[in-house]
């Protein structure tokens, strides 16, 4: 794998669905003058089908394969800000690709703050369909150890989008100064 200089590496945002990866990613991209790519939107654009439809028509395994292929392609590009879907980072291959080619930020939101957003998420998130709150909490808790693998963690509880984006940009600039 070629060695991409730290300043040119793409930035990947991971975390549970609905934590703000897309919104925060767009703000970070704007501040760094980079292109923003939401992997779910990229899948939808390429396959002319919403992820929810891919899940229903072809199953989760097919969706995860598409997702992995697109992430692999995009993470090898420089100077992007990339938002991964909440389940993408569960795949070991995706983790390996991200760590080899990008800087990974974990957007961490507490369960208490996350569940306030659930009504906004239920209709469009295939993995939440048909689950009760206990099952969703288990999914949330089960994924947390996976997200604990990252380059940097950002606690987003009670933070505005701009505050989180500014923190990410400042920490990147500090890392660039220290390690380049």
mmCIF file of C-alpha atoms in Angstrom:
data_model
loop_
_atom_site.group_PDB
_atom_site.id
_atom_site.type_symbol
_atom_site.label_atom_id
_atom_site.label_comp_id
_atom_site.label_asym_id
_atom_site.label_seq_id
_atom_site.Cartn_x
_atom_site.Cartn_y
_atom_site.Cartn_z
ATOM 1 C CA UNK A 1 0.000 0.000 0.000
ATOM 2 C CA UNK A 2 1.401 3.375 -0.933
ATOM 3 C CA UNK A 3 2.213 5.757 1.857
ATOM 4 C CA UNK A 4 -0.065 8.810 1.743
ATOM 5 C CA UNK A 5 1.340 11.854 3.608
ATOM 6 C CA UNK A 6 -0.714 12.617 6.726
ATOM 7 C CA UNK A 7 -1.881 16.029 5.444
ATOM 8 C CA UNK A 8 -3.207 14.430 2.261
ATOM 9 C CA UNK A 9 -4.944 11.450 3.840
ATOM 10 C CA UNK A 10 -8.684 11.410 3.621
ATOM 11 C CA UNK A 11 -10.603 11.712 6.873
ATOM 12 C CA UNK A 12 -13.157 9.050 7.797
ATOM 13 C CA UNK A 13 -15.952 9.598 10.323
ATOM 14 C CA UNK A 14 -17.339 6.536 12.083
ATOM 15 C CA UNK A 15 -19.987 6.053 14.762
ATOM 16 C CA UNK A 16 -23.483 4.764 15.324
ATOM 17 C CA UNK A 17 -26.216 5.729 12.868
ATOM 18 C CA UNK A 18 -27.640 9.165 13.514
ATOM 19 C CA UNK A 19 -24.689 10.587 15.489
ATOM 20 C CA UNK A 20 -24.131 13.299 12.877
ATOM 21 C CA UNK A 21 -21.400 11.873 10.649
ATOM 22 C CA UNK A 22 -22.864 13.382 7.478
ATOM 23 C CA UNK A 23 -23.667 16.821 8.907
ATOM 24 C CA UNK A 24 -20.376 17.130 10.776
ATOM 25 C CA UNK A 25 -18.468 15.684 7.813
ATOM 26 C CA UNK A 26 -19.904 18.328 5.502
ATOM 27 C CA UNK A 27 -18.816 21.061 7.929
ATOM 28 C CA UNK A 28 -15.290 19.608 8.251
ATOM 29 C CA UNK A 29 -14.981 19.285 4.466
ATOM 30 C CA UNK A 30 -16.005 22.901 3.999
ATOM 31 C CA UNK A 31 -13.488 24.113 6.602
ATOM 32 C CA UNK A 32 -10.659 22.113 4.987
ATOM 33 C CA UNK A 33 -11.702 22.837 1.366
ATOM 34 C CA UNK A 34 -12.154 19.127 0.677
ATOM 35 C CA UNK A 35 -14.795 17.104 -1.082
ATOM 36 C CA UNK A 36 -17.310 15.348 1.152
ATOM 37 C CA UNK A 37 -18.513 11.819 0.386
ATOM 38 C CA UNK A 38 -21.308 10.069 2.262
ATOM 39 C CA UNK A 39 -20.885 6.355 1.524
ATOM 40 C CA UNK A 40 -24.621 5.592 1.786
ATOM 41 C CA UNK A 41 -25.384 8.402 -0.678
ATOM 42 C CA UNK A 42 -22.625 7.131 -2.988
ATOM 43 C CA UNK A 43 -24.119 3.623 -2.905
ATOM 44 C CA UNK A 44 -27.555 5.059 -3.645
ATOM 45 C CA UNK A 45 -26.175 7.131 -6.547
ATOM 46 C CA UNK A 46 -24.286 4.223 -8.108
ATOM 47 C CA UNK A 47 -27.021 1.622 -7.728
ATOM 48 C CA UNK A 48 -30.006 3.935 -8.233
ATOM 49 C CA UNK A 49 -31.532 2.420 -5.114
ATOM 50 C CA UNK A 50 -31.812 3.589 -1.481
ATOM 51 C CA UNK A 51 -29.799 1.419 0.965
ATOM 52 C CA UNK A 52 -33.114 0.415 2.532
ATOM 53 C CA UNK A 53 -34.226 -0.973 -0.860
ATOM 54 C CA UNK A 54 -30.924 -2.821 -1.362
ATOM 55 C CA UNK A 55 -31.380 -4.435 2.072
ATOM 56 C CA UNK A 56 -34.962 -5.460 1.199
ATOM 57 C CA UNK A 57 -34.302 -6.641 -2.353
ATOM 58 C CA UNK A 58 -30.804 -8.152 -2.123
ATOM 59 C CA UNK A 59 -30.133 -8.574 1.611
ATOM 60 C CA UNK A 60 -27.630 -7.103 4.025
ATOM 61 C CA UNK A 61 -24.713 -9.245 2.787
ATOM 62 C CA UNK A 62 -25.004 -7.808 -0.739
ATOM 63 C CA UNK A 63 -25.281 -4.276 0.647
ATOM 64 C CA UNK A 64 -22.162 -4.792 2.819
ATOM 65 C CA UNK A 65 -20.224 -6.083 -0.205
ATOM 66 C CA UNK A 66 -21.156 -2.979 -2.267
ATOM 67 C CA UNK A 67 -20.289 -0.825 0.705
ATOM 68 C CA UNK A 68 -16.859 -2.433 1.183
ATOM 69 C CA UNK A 69 -15.954 -2.085 -2.499
ATOM 70 C CA UNK A 70 -16.924 1.585 -2.620
ATOM 71 C CA UNK A 71 -15.139 2.380 0.658
ATOM 72 C CA UNK A 72 -11.989 0.681 -0.611
ATOM 73 C CA UNK A 73 -12.044 2.750 -3.785
ATOM 74 C CA UNK A 74 -12.793 6.072 -2.093
ATOM 75 C CA UNK A 75 -10.399 5.686 0.854
ATOM 76 C CA UNK A 76 -7.502 5.410 -1.590
ATOM 77 C CA UNK A 77 -8.264 8.926 -2.822
ATOM 78 C CA UNK A 78 -6.574 11.873 -1.173
ATOM 79 C CA UNK A 79 -8.057 14.942 0.473
ATOM 80 C CA UNK A 80 -11.622 13.705 1.046
ATOM 81 C CA UNK A 81 -13.882 13.731 4.094
ATOM 82 C CA UNK A 82 -15.833 10.467 4.172
ATOM 83 C CA UNK A 83 -18.843 9.509 6.269
ATOM 84 C CA UNK A 84 -19.276 5.759 6.743
ATOM 85 C CA UNK A 85 -22.644 4.184 7.397
ATOM 86 C CA UNK A 86 -23.110 3.042 10.999
ATOM 87 C CA UNK A 87 -22.527 -0.630 10.165
ATOM 88 C CA UNK A 88 -19.688 -0.267 7.642
ATOM 89 C CA UNK A 89 -16.895 -0.285 10.213
ATOM 90 C CA UNK A 90 -18.082 -3.636 11.567
ATOM 91 C CA UNK A 91 -16.313 -5.272 8.613
ATOM 92 C CA UNK A 92 -12.668 -6.082 9.371
ATOM 93 C CA UNK A 93 -11.687 -5.367 5.760
ATOM 94 C CA UNK A 94 -13.209 -1.880 5.993
ATOM 95 C CA UNK A 95 -11.311 -1.217 9.224
ATOM 96 C CA UNK A 96 -8.052 -2.355 7.607
ATOM 97 C CA UNK A 97 -8.615 -0.152 4.542
ATOM 98 C CA UNK A 98 -9.472 2.887 6.658
ATOM 99 C CA UNK A 99 -6.496 2.518 9.002
ATOM 100 C CA UNK A 100 -4.075 1.956 6.119
ATOM 101 C CA UNK A 101 -5.172 4.969 4.068
ATOM 102 C CA UNK A 102 -7.077 7.523 6.183
ATOM 103 C CA UNK A 103 -7.376 9.259 9.546
ATOM 104 C CA UNK A 104 -10.346 7.797 11.454
ATOM 105 C CA UNK A 105 -12.472 9.907 13.820
ATOM 106 C CA UNK A 106 -15.053 8.242 16.076
ATOM 107 C CA UNK A 107 -18.038 10.507 16.722
ATOM 108 C CA UNK A 108 -19.197 9.326 20.108
ATOM 109 C CA UNK A 109 -22.694 10.157 21.323
ATOM 110 C CA UNK A 110 -24.165 8.772 24.547
ATOM 111 C CA UNK A 111 -27.197 6.479 24.458
ATOM 112 C CA UNK A 112 -29.249 9.095 26.340
ATOM 113 C CA UNK A 113 -28.578 11.753 23.716
ATOM 114 C CA UNK A 114 -28.842 9.326 20.806
ATOM 115 C CA UNK A 115 -32.281 8.000 21.756
ATOM 116 C CA UNK A 116 -33.650 11.563 21.566
ATOM 117 C CA UNK A 117 -33.009 11.318 17.804
ATOM 118 C CA UNK A 118 -34.667 7.937 17.239
ATOM 119 C CA UNK A 119 -37.921 9.300 15.794
ATOM 120 C CA UNK A 120 -35.873 10.965 13.024
ATOM 121 C CA UNK A 121 -34.074 7.709 12.205
ATOM 122 C CA UNK A 122 -36.595 4.870 12.344
ATOM 123 C CA UNK A 123 -38.011 5.061 8.807
ATOM 124 C CA UNK A 124 -34.724 5.223 6.890
ATOM 125 C CA UNK A 125 -32.479 2.841 8.831
ATOM 126 C CA UNK A 126 -32.959 -0.772 7.716
ATOM 127 C CA UNK A 127 -31.217 -2.279 10.746
ATOM 128 C CA UNK A 128 -33.695 -0.560 13.083
ATOM 129 C CA UNK A 129 -36.777 -1.917 11.321
ATOM 130 C CA UNK A 130 -38.956 -4.061 13.570
ATOM 131 C CA UNK A 131 -36.747 -3.615 16.645
ATOM 132 C CA UNK A 132 -37.914 -2.478 20.064
ATOM 133 C CA UNK A 133 -35.901 -0.121 22.298
ATOM 134 C CA UNK A 134 -34.163 -2.980 24.148
ATOM 135 C CA UNK A 135 -33.016 -4.498 20.856
ATOM 136 C CA UNK A 136 -31.838 -1.124 19.569
ATOM 137 C CA UNK A 137 -29.951 -0.493 22.824
ATOM 138 C CA UNK A 138 -28.244 -3.881 22.441
ATOM 139 C CA UNK A 139 -27.248 -2.988 18.866
ATOM 140 C CA UNK A 140 -25.903 0.362 20.103
ATOM 141 C CA UNK A 141 -23.933 -1.297 22.919
ATOM 142 C CA UNK A 142 -22.650 -4.148 20.720
ATOM 143 C CA UNK A 143 -21.201 -1.704 18.191
ATOM 144 C CA UNK A 144 -19.394 0.539 20.680
ATOM 145 C CA UNK A 145 -16.296 -1.721 21.037
ATOM 146 C CA UNK A 146 -15.905 -1.731 17.234
ATOM 147 C CA UNK A 147 -15.964 2.077 17.135
ATOM 148 C CA UNK A 148 -13.357 2.196 19.923
ATOM 149 C CA UNK A 149 -10.777 1.423 17.225
ATOM 150 C CA UNK A 150 -9.928 4.852 15.815
ATOM 151 C CA UNK A 151 -7.234 7.505 15.572
ATOM 152 C CA UNK A 152 -9.244 10.092 17.500
ATOM 153 C CA UNK A 153 -12.474 10.155 19.483
ATOM 154 C CA UNK A 154 -14.795 13.148 19.615
ATOM 155 C CA UNK A 155 -17.500 13.300 22.274
ATOM 156 C CA UNK A 156 -20.450 14.985 20.571
ATOM 157 C CA UNK A 157 -22.915 15.147 23.489
ATOM 158 C CA UNK A 158 -24.325 18.651 23.861
ATOM 159 C CA UNK A 159 -22.022 19.987 21.141
ATOM 160 C CA UNK A 160 -23.076 22.081 18.169
ATOM 161 C CA UNK A 161 -22.102 20.911 14.686
ATOM 162 C CA UNK A 162 -19.658 23.801 14.264
ATOM 163 C CA UNK A 163 -18.008 23.079 17.631
ATOM 164 C CA UNK A 164 -17.381 19.451 16.692
ATOM 165 C CA UNK A 165 -16.153 20.372 13.201
ATOM 166 C CA UNK A 166 -13.811 23.046 14.625
ATOM 167 C CA UNK A 167 -12.432 20.534 17.141
ATOM 168 C CA UNK A 168 -11.738 17.983 14.398
ATOM 169 C CA UNK A 169 -10.044 20.575 12.182
ATOM 170 C CA UNK A 170 -7.926 21.893 15.068
ATOM 171 C CA UNK A 171 -6.836 18.401 16.096
ATOM 172 C CA UNK A 172 -5.946 17.545 12.490
ATOM 173 C CA UNK A 173 -3.872 20.693 12.096
ATOM 174 C CA UNK A 174 -2.044 19.954 15.337
ATOM 175 C CA UNK A 175 -1.324 16.385 14.203
ATOM 176 C CA UNK A 176 -0.093 17.669 10.836
ATOM 177 C CA UNK A 177 2.334 20.033 12.606
ATOM 178 C CA UNK A 178 3.566 17.382 15.034
ATOM 179 C CA UNK A 179 3.936 14.445 12.673
ATOM 180 C CA UNK A 180 4.933 15.913 9.311
#
